[in-house]
Amino acid sequence: MSAPRTTPWPLVALFTAGYLAPYLLPTTVGRLDSGLPLSATQSGAIGSALLLSSATAGFLWASRVERIGPRTLARAGLALAVLGHGTAALTTAVPAVVAGAVIGGFGSGTATTVAATGIAGQRDPHRTTTLGLLSVSALAGAVYLTVPHLGPGHGLPLAAIALTALVVWPLTGGLPTRTAPAHTHVSTAGLPHPRAGAVLAAAMVCWSLAQNSLWGVSGRIGLTQAHLGETTVGAVFAVALGAGLIGVLAAGALGTRLGRAVPVGGGTVVIAGCIVLSASATDLGSFAAGEIAWNTFYPVVLTYLIGLAATLDPRGRWAVLVGSASSLGTAAGPLVGSALSARAGFTGMGLVLAAGLLVVAVPMTAVALFAGRLPQPAEPVPAGQVPVVDIPVAEHADDTQTTLADIPVVEFPVDAQAVPAQREYGTAAATTAPGAANG
């Protein structure tokens, strides 16, 4: 009998804290540009440095989460996020802002790594990912609605990220201290399905690069090309993220009934069209339509991509590595978007990004088809419970034919030191501890 499905809220909260930084990238970069003596390119470079630091954390901790312990690593990441983003929010010195963004990005990436590893080990990683995206989308939408009314300054989005990490800290008590024995060499174990994982990781760099190239300049498209105010642009972003909530709910309800190839491949093609529409917007209607459509489909496809990476390795290593590869593309997005729009205009940028998405949709769909043929992993046994092993016995079988070799043996890892073999027998004593030598 399977255990009842429970919601891993600590992982959902950690996912939210880690992903909030890239979700707030447009307002973060825009306010760095307007609130500090920085150009648009320099502000984009700071945003890219933040996300690149986040990606670095993912690559560094991908194979070490089990050995260090999810709770310990998550708390360290959240502490760095509070320290880094909080420092960047409270100071106007550009070097301190850059250092804080890098430190905070590393903390956010660490939190994301722990969350991705834990989600991959869940019975239904797609469902948990959906809940995480719902949470971060709702929170980011609230920030976009609130920040324009709190006054100018570069620190408000960064402060929101720091406060989120601080609020999530107490919830890390629900994470395990360690998910593997100390003597287990997790980092040396070979990754399963290396070719499929490498193709997916490489494709995710390009896929995320296209998404964040648009997202990083969406604020500028609304302000300069569509001639909208900051409050209106913020409202459009909030509505778009709300539409993303609907899309994620739909993806959660649909689950994997259609597999992952159709949502990944077909969804990427739809996203390419949404990018063209948004990048060519010249008024409120076209800008809102493009951003809302794009934000509706982008998180839907992302949930399937994260779930796809999780199916390649139930221990979560491919989920972390693919997520970190995605962060590399995300980090380069603001710079690439700025460079393309400066050379070809926003419309030309949209066409280039859409063409790139159509190309990477092919290998991503191929990996999804491959993963669909993999056997489903066994349902994990909750901690503290002993699995029940059913021993099949043929009907009318002779009991004398059943041997000990036919009975499966379940091995349990024990971290305690083995008791040495007893060579001599001494007198029994109540004070003799287990494993101690008898006199």
Coordinates of C-alpha atoms in Angstrom, one line a residue:
M1 CA 0.0 0.0 0.0
S2 CA 1.5 3.3 -1.0
A3 CA 1.9 6.2 1.4
P4 CA -0.4 9.2 1.0
R5 CA 1.0 12.0 -1.1
T6 CA 2.1 15.0 0.9
T7 CA 3.2 18.4 -0.3
P8 CA 6.8 19.2 0.3
W9 CA 6.3 22.9 1.3
P10 CA 9.9 23.5 2.4
L11 CA 11.0 22.7 -1.1
V12 CA 8.3 24.9 -2.6
A13 CA 9.4 27.8 -0.4
L14 CA 13.1 27.2 -1.2
F15 CA 12.2 27.1 -4.9
T16 CA 10.4 30.5 -4.5
A17 CA 13.3 32.1 -2.7
G18 CA 15.8 30.9 -5.3
Y19 CA 13.8 31.8 -8.4
L20 CA 12.6 35.2 -7.3
A21 CA 15.8 37.0 -8.4
P22 CA 15.5 36.1 -12.2
Y23 CA 11.7 36.8 -12.0
L24 CA 12.4 40.3 -10.8
L25 CA 15.2 40.9 -13.3
P26 CA 13.5 43.6 -15.5
T27 CA 12.6 45.8 -12.5
T28 CA 16.0 45.2 -10.9
V29 CA 18.0 46.1 -14.0
G30 CA 15.7 49.1 -14.7
R31 CA 16.0 50.5 -11.3
L32 CA 19.8 50.1 -11.3
D33 CA 19.8 52.1 -14.4
S34 CA 17.6 54.9 -13.1
G35 CA 18.7 54.9 -9.4
L36 CA 22.5 54.7 -9.8
P37 CA 25.0 56.4 -12.1
L38 CA 25.0 53.5 -14.5
S39 CA 24.2 53.1 -18.2
A40 CA 21.7 50.5 -19.4
T41 CA 24.5 48.2 -20.6
Q42 CA 26.2 48.5 -17.2
S43 CA 23.0 47.7 -15.3
G44 CA 22.4 44.8 -17.6
A45 CA 25.9 43.6 -16.8
I46 CA 25.2 43.7 -13.1
G47 CA 22.0 41.6 -13.6
S48 CA 24.0 39.2 -15.7
A49 CA 26.7 38.9 -13.0
L50 CA 24.0 38.1 -10.4
L51 CA 22.6 35.3 -12.5
L52 CA 26.0 34.0 -13.5
S53 CA 26.9 33.7 -9.8
S54 CA 23.6 31.8 -9.3
A55 CA 24.5 29.4 -12.1
T56 CA 28.0 28.9 -10.6
A57 CA 26.4 27.8 -7.4
G58 CA 24.4 25.2 -9.2
F59 CA 27.4 23.7 -10.9
L60 CA 29.4 23.8 -7.7
W61 CA 26.8 22.1 -5.4
A62 CA 25.1 19.8 -8.0
S63 CA 26.8 16.6 -6.7
R64 CA 27.4 17.7 -3.1
V65 CA 23.9 18.3 -1.8
E66 CA 23.4 14.8 -0.4
R67 CA 26.9 14.8 1.2
I68 CA 26.6 18.2 2.9
G69 CA 22.9 17.9 3.7
P70 CA 20.0 19.8 2.3
R71 CA 19.2 21.7 5.5
T72 CA 22.7 22.9 6.0
L73 CA 23.3 24.0 2.4
A74 CA 19.9 25.6 2.1
R75 CA 20.4 27.7 5.2
A76 CA 23.9 28.7 4.0
G77 CA 22.4 29.8 0.7
L78 CA 19.6 31.8 2.3
A79 CA 22.0 33.5 4.6
L80 CA 24.1 34.6 1.6
A81 CA 21.0 35.7 -0.2
V82 CA 20.0 37.9 2.7
L83 CA 23.5 39.3 3.2
G84 CA 24.2 39.9 -0.5
H85 CA 20.9 41.3 -1.7
G86 CA 20.3 43.2 1.5
T87 CA 23.7 44.9 1.2
A88 CA 23.1 45.8 -2.5
A89 CA 19.7 47.2 -1.5
L90 CA 21.0 49.4 1.3
T91 CA 24.0 51.0 -0.4
T92 CA 24.5 53.4 -3.3
A93 CA 28.2 52.6 -3.8
V94 CA 28.4 50.9 -7.1
P95 CA 31.2 48.5 -6.1
A96 CA 29.3 47.4 -3.1
V97 CA 26.1 46.9 -5.1
V98 CA 28.0 44.7 -7.6
A99 CA 29.6 42.7 -4.8
G100 CA 26.2 42.3 -3.0
A101 CA 24.5 41.2 -6.2
V102 CA 27.2 38.6 -6.8
I103 CA 27.0 37.2 -3.3
G104 CA 23.3 37.3 -3.2
G105 CA 23.1 35.6 -6.6
F106 CA 25.3 32.8 -5.3
G107 CA 23.0 32.4 -2.3
S108 CA 19.9 32.3 -4.5
G109 CA 21.6 29.7 -6.8
T110 CA 22.4 27.6 -3.8
A111 CA 18.8 27.6 -2.6
T112 CA 17.7 26.7 -6.1
T113 CA 20.1 23.8 -6.2
V114 CA 18.8 22.3 -3.0
A115 CA 15.3 22.8 -4.1
A116 CA 15.9 21.2 -7.5
T117 CA 17.7 18.2 -6.0
G118 CA 14.8 17.6 -3.5
I119 CA 12.1 18.0 -6.1
A120 CA 13.8 15.5 -8.4
G121 CA 13.5 12.9 -5.6
Q122 CA 9.8 13.4 -5.2
R123 CA 7.2 10.9 -6.3
D124 CA 5.7 13.6 -8.7
P125 CA 8.4 16.2 -9.5
H126 CA 6.1 17.9 -12.1
R127 CA 3.5 18.6 -9.4
T128 CA 6.1 20.1 -7.0
T129 CA 7.6 22.2 -9.7
T130 CA 4.2 23.5 -10.6
L131 CA 3.6 24.6 -7.0
G132 CA 7.0 26.3 -6.9
L133 CA 6.3 28.2 -10.1
L134 CA 2.9 29.2 -8.8
S135 CA 4.4 30.5 -5.6
V136 CA 7.2 32.5 -7.3
S137 CA 4.9 33.9 -10.0
A138 CA 2.4 35.1 -7.4
L139 CA 5.1 36.7 -5.3
A140 CA 6.8 38.4 -8.2
G141 CA 3.4 39.7 -9.5
A142 CA 2.8 41.3 -6.1
V143 CA 6.2 42.9 -6.1
Y144 CA 5.6 44.4 -9.6
L145 CA 2.3 45.9 -8.4
T146 CA 3.8 47.2 -5.2
V147 CA 7.2 48.6 -6.0
P148 CA 6.2 51.5 -8.3
H149 CA 4.1 52.9 -5.5
L150 CA 6.9 52.8 -2.9
G151 CA 9.0 55.4 -4.5
P152 CA 12.2 55.5 -6.6
G153 CA 15.5 53.9 -5.8
H154 CA 17.4 50.8 -6.9
G155 CA 17.0 48.9 -3.6
L156 CA 13.4 47.9 -3.5
P157 CA 13.5 44.8 -5.8
L158 CA 16.7 43.6 -4.1
A159 CA 15.2 44.1 -0.7
A160 CA 12.2 42.0 -1.7
I161 CA 14.6 39.1 -2.6
A162 CA 16.4 39.4 0.7
L163 CA 13.3 39.5 2.7
T164 CA 11.9 36.5 1.0
A165 CA 15.0 34.5 1.8
L166 CA 14.7 35.6 5.4
V167 CA 11.1 34.5 5.6
V168 CA 11.9 31.1 4.1
W169 CA 14.7 30.4 6.6
P170 CA 12.5 28.9 9.4
L171 CA 10.9 26.5 6.9
T172 CA 14.2 24.8 6.2
G173 CA 13.7 22.9 9.5
G174 CA 11.5 20.6 7.4
L175 CA 14.5 19.6 5.2
P176 CA 16.6 16.5 6.1
T177 CA 20.0 17.1 7.6
R178 CA 21.6 14.5 5.3
T179 CA 20.1 12.3 2.6
A180 CA 23.1 10.0 2.1
P181 CA 25.5 8.4 4.6
A182 CA 28.8 10.3 5.1
H183 CA 30.8 7.5 3.6
T184 CA 28.8 7.4 0.4
H185 CA 30.8 8.8 -2.6
V186 CA 28.0 10.7 -4.2
S187 CA 30.1 12.9 -6.4
T188 CA 32.0 10.0 -8.0
A189 CA 28.9 8.1 -9.2
G190 CA 28.4 8.3 -12.9
L191 CA 25.5 10.3 -14.3
P192 CA 22.8 8.2 -16.0
H193 CA 21.9 8.9 -19.7
P194 CA 24.9 11.3 -20.2
R195 CA 24.2 12.0 -23.9
A196 CA 20.5 12.9 -23.4
G197 CA 21.4 15.0 -20.3
A198 CA 24.2 16.9 -22.1
V199 CA 21.9 17.6 -25.1
L200 CA 19.2 18.9 -22.8
A201 CA 21.7 21.1 -20.9
A202 CA 23.1 22.6 -24.0
A203 CA 19.7 23.2 -25.4
M204 CA 18.6 24.8 -22.2
V205 CA 21.4 27.4 -22.4
C206 CA 20.0 28.6 -25.7
W207 CA 16.3 28.3 -24.6
S208 CA 16.8 30.3 -21.5
L209 CA 19.0 32.8 -23.3
A210 CA 16.2 33.6 -25.7
Q211 CA 13.6 33.9 -22.9
N212 CA 15.7 36.2 -20.8
S213 CA 17.0 38.3 -23.7
L214 CA 13.3 39.4 -24.1
W215 CA 12.6 39.5 -20.4
G216 CA 15.7 41.6 -19.7
V217 CA 14.6 44.3 -22.1
S218 CA 10.8 44.0 -21.8
G219 CA 10.8 47.1 -19.5
R220 CA 12.6 49.1 -22.1
I221 CA 10.2 47.9 -24.8
G222 CA 7.3 49.1 -22.8
L223 CA 8.9 52.4 -21.8
T224 CA 10.6 53.5 -25.0
Q225 CA 8.9 51.6 -27.9
A226 CA 5.3 51.4 -26.5
H227 CA 5.6 54.8 -24.7
L228 CA 4.2 53.6 -21.4
G229 CA 4.8 54.7 -17.9
E230 CA 6.6 52.6 -15.2
T231 CA 3.3 52.1 -13.3
T232 CA 1.6 50.8 -16.5
V233 CA 4.5 48.6 -17.4
G234 CA 4.5 47.1 -13.8
A235 CA 0.8 46.5 -14.0
V236 CA 1.2 44.7 -17.4
F237 CA 4.0 42.5 -15.9
A238 CA 1.8 41.7 -12.9
V239 CA -1.1 40.7 -15.1
A240 CA 1.2 38.7 -17.3
L241 CA 2.6 36.8 -14.3
G242 CA -1.0 36.2 -13.2
A243 CA -1.7 34.7 -16.6
G244 CA 1.4 32.6 -16.0
L245 CA -0.3 31.3 -12.8
I246 CA -3.2 30.1 -14.9
G247 CA -0.9 28.4 -17.4
V248 CA 1.0 26.6 -14.6
L249 CA -2.3 25.5 -13.1
A250 CA -3.4 24.1 -16.4
A251 CA 0.0 22.3 -16.8
G252 CA -0.5 20.9 -13.3
A253 CA -3.9 19.6 -14.1
L254 CA -2.8 18.2 -17.4
G255 CA 0.3 16.5 -15.9
T256 CA 2.0 14.1 -18.2
R257 CA -1.1 12.8 -20.0
L258 CA 0.3 14.1 -23.3
G259 CA 3.8 13.1 -22.4
R260 CA 6.5 15.8 -22.4
A261 CA 7.5 15.9 -26.1
V262 CA 4.3 17.8 -27.1
P263 CA 4.4 20.5 -24.4
V264 CA 8.2 21.0 -24.8
G265 CA 8.3 21.1 -28.6
G266 CA 4.9 22.6 -29.3
G267 CA 5.1 25.0 -26.4
T268 CA 8.5 26.3 -27.6
V269 CA 7.2 27.0 -31.0
V270 CA 4.3 29.0 -29.5
I271 CA 6.8 30.9 -27.3
A272 CA 8.7 31.9 -30.4
G273 CA 5.6 33.5 -31.8
C274 CA 4.9 35.3 -28.5
I275 CA 8.4 36.8 -28.5
V276 CA 8.0 38.2 -32.0
L277 CA 4.7 39.8 -30.9
S278 CA 6.1 41.3 -27.7
A279 CA 9.3 42.6 -29.3
S280 CA 7.3 44.4 -32.0
A281 CA 4.8 46.1 -29.7
T282 CA 4.2 49.8 -30.2
D283 CA 1.3 50.5 -27.9
L284 CA -0.4 49.2 -24.7
G285 CA -2.5 46.6 -26.5
S286 CA 0.2 44.9 -28.4
F287 CA 2.7 45.1 -25.5
A288 CA 0.2 43.6 -23.1
A289 CA -0.9 40.9 -25.5
G290 CA 2.7 39.9 -26.2
E291 CA 3.8 39.9 -22.6
I292 CA 0.7 38.1 -21.3
A293 CA 0.9 35.4 -24.0
W294 CA 4.6 34.9 -23.5
N295 CA 4.3 34.7 -19.7
T296 CA 1.4 32.2 -20.0
F297 CA 3.3 29.7 -22.0
Y298 CA 6.9 30.2 -20.8
P299 CA 6.3 28.8 -17.2
V300 CA 4.2 25.9 -18.6
V301 CA 7.1 24.7 -20.8
L302 CA 9.6 25.3 -18.0
T303 CA 7.7 23.0 -15.7
Y304 CA 8.0 20.2 -18.2
L305 CA 11.6 20.9 -18.8
I306 CA 12.4 20.7 -15.1
G307 CA 10.4 17.5 -14.9
L308 CA 12.2 16.1 -18.0
A309 CA 15.6 16.7 -16.3
A310 CA 14.4 15.0 -13.2
T311 CA 13.4 11.9 -15.1
L312 CA 17.0 11.5 -16.3
D313 CA 18.3 11.1 -12.8
P314 CA 16.0 10.5 -9.7
R315 CA 18.9 11.7 -7.5
G316 CA 18.5 15.2 -9.0
R317 CA 21.9 15.7 -10.4
W318 CA 20.7 16.3 -14.0
A319 CA 18.0 18.5 -12.7
V320 CA 20.6 20.7 -11.0
L321 CA 23.0 20.7 -13.9
V322 CA 20.3 21.5 -16.4
G323 CA 19.0 24.2 -14.2
S324 CA 22.5 25.7 -13.8
A325 CA 22.9 25.5 -17.6
S326 CA 19.6 27.3 -17.9
S327 CA 21.0 30.0 -15.5
L328 CA 24.0 30.5 -17.8
G329 CA 21.6 31.4 -20.6
T330 CA 19.5 33.5 -18.3
A331 CA 22.6 35.3 -17.1
A332 CA 23.7 36.2 -20.6
G333 CA 20.1 37.3 -21.6
P334 CA 20.2 41.0 -20.6
L335 CA 23.5 41.6 -22.4
V336 CA 22.4 39.6 -25.5
G337 CA 19.1 41.3 -25.6
S338 CA 20.6 44.8 -25.2
A339 CA 23.2 44.1 -27.9
L340 CA 20.7 42.6 -30.4
S341 CA 18.2 45.4 -29.8
A342 CA 20.9 48.1 -30.2
R343 CA 22.0 46.6 -33.5
A344 CA 18.7 45.4 -35.1
G345 CA 16.1 47.1 -33.0
F346 CA 13.6 45.3 -30.7
T347 CA 11.7 43.8 -33.6
G348 CA 14.8 42.4 -35.2
M349 CA 15.9 41.0 -31.9
G350 CA 12.5 39.2 -31.6
L351 CA 12.9 37.6 -35.0
V352 CA 16.5 36.4 -34.2
L353 CA 15.4 35.0 -30.8
A354 CA 12.4 33.2 -32.3
A355 CA 14.5 31.6 -35.0
G356 CA 16.9 30.3 -32.3
L357 CA 14.0 28.8 -30.4
L358 CA 12.7 27.0 -33.4
V359 CA 16.2 25.4 -33.8
V360 CA 16.6 24.2 -30.2
A361 CA 13.1 22.9 -30.1
V362 CA 14.2 19.9 -32.2
P363 CA 16.8 18.4 -29.8
M364 CA 14.7 19.2 -26.7
T365 CA 11.8 17.3 -28.2
A366 CA 14.1 14.4 -29.1
V367 CA 15.2 14.2 -25.4
A368 CA 11.6 14.3 -24.3
L369 CA 10.8 11.4 -26.6
F370 CA 13.8 9.4 -25.2
A371 CA 12.8 10.1 -21.6
G372 CA 9.3 8.9 -22.3
R373 CA 10.6 5.4 -23.0
L374 CA 12.5 5.2 -19.8
P375 CA 11.1 3.0 -17.0
Q376 CA 9.4 4.9 -14.2
P377 CA 11.4 4.9 -10.9
A378 CA 10.1 3.1 -7.9
E379 CA 8.1 5.0 -5.4
P380 CA 10.4 6.3 -2.6
V381 CA 9.9 4.9 0.9
P382 CA 9.2 7.6 3.5
A383 CA 11.8 8.0 6.2
G384 CA 11.2 5.8 9.3
Q385 CA 9.1 3.3 7.4
V386 CA 10.1 -0.2 6.6
P387 CA 9.2 -1.4 3.1
V388 CA 7.0 -4.4 2.7
V389 CA 8.4 -7.0 0.3
D390 CA 5.9 -9.2 -1.4
I391 CA 7.3 -12.6 -2.1
P392 CA 5.6 -14.2 -5.0
V393 CA 4.8 -17.9 -4.5
A394 CA 3.4 -19.9 -7.3
E395 CA 0.0 -21.5 -6.7
H396 CA 0.1 -25.2 -5.6
A397 CA 3.8 -25.0 -5.2
D398 CA 5.5 -27.6 -3.1
D399 CA 6.7 -26.0 0.1
T400 CA 9.8 -28.2 0.1
Q401 CA 10.9 -26.6 -3.1
T402 CA 11.2 -23.1 -1.6
T403 CA 14.8 -22.4 -0.7
L404 CA 16.5 -19.5 1.1
A405 CA 18.0 -18.4 -2.2
D406 CA 14.4 -17.6 -3.4
I407 CA 13.8 -15.1 -0.7
P408 CA 14.9 -11.5 -1.4
V409 CA 17.2 -9.9 1.1
V410 CA 16.7 -6.2 2.0
E411 CA 19.9 -4.4 3.0
F412 CA 19.8 -1.4 5.3
P413 CA 22.9 0.9 5.4
V414 CA 24.2 1.4 9.0
D415 CA 26.4 4.4 9.8
A416 CA 27.5 3.1 13.2
Q417 CA 30.8 1.4 13.6
A418 CA 30.7 -2.4 13.2
V419 CA 31.0 -4.4 16.4
P420 CA 34.3 -6.4 16.4
A421 CA 34.0 -10.2 16.6
Q422 CA 34.0 -11.7 20.1
R423 CA 37.1 -13.8 20.5
E424 CA 36.8 -14.6 24.3
Y425 CA 33.9 -14.8 26.6
G426 CA 34.0 -12.9 29.8
T427 CA 31.6 -12.4 32.7
A428 CA 28.4 -10.6 32.0
A429 CA 28.2 -7.1 33.5
A430 CA 25.4 -4.5 33.4
T431 CA 27.9 -1.7 32.9
T432 CA 29.4 -3.2 29.7
A433 CA 28.4 -1.1 26.7
P434 CA 27.6 -2.6 23.3
G435 CA 30.8 -3.2 21.4
A436 CA 33.0 -2.6 24.4
A437 CA 35.7 -5.2 25.2
N438 CA 35.1 -7.5 28.2
G439 CA 37.8 -7.8 30.8

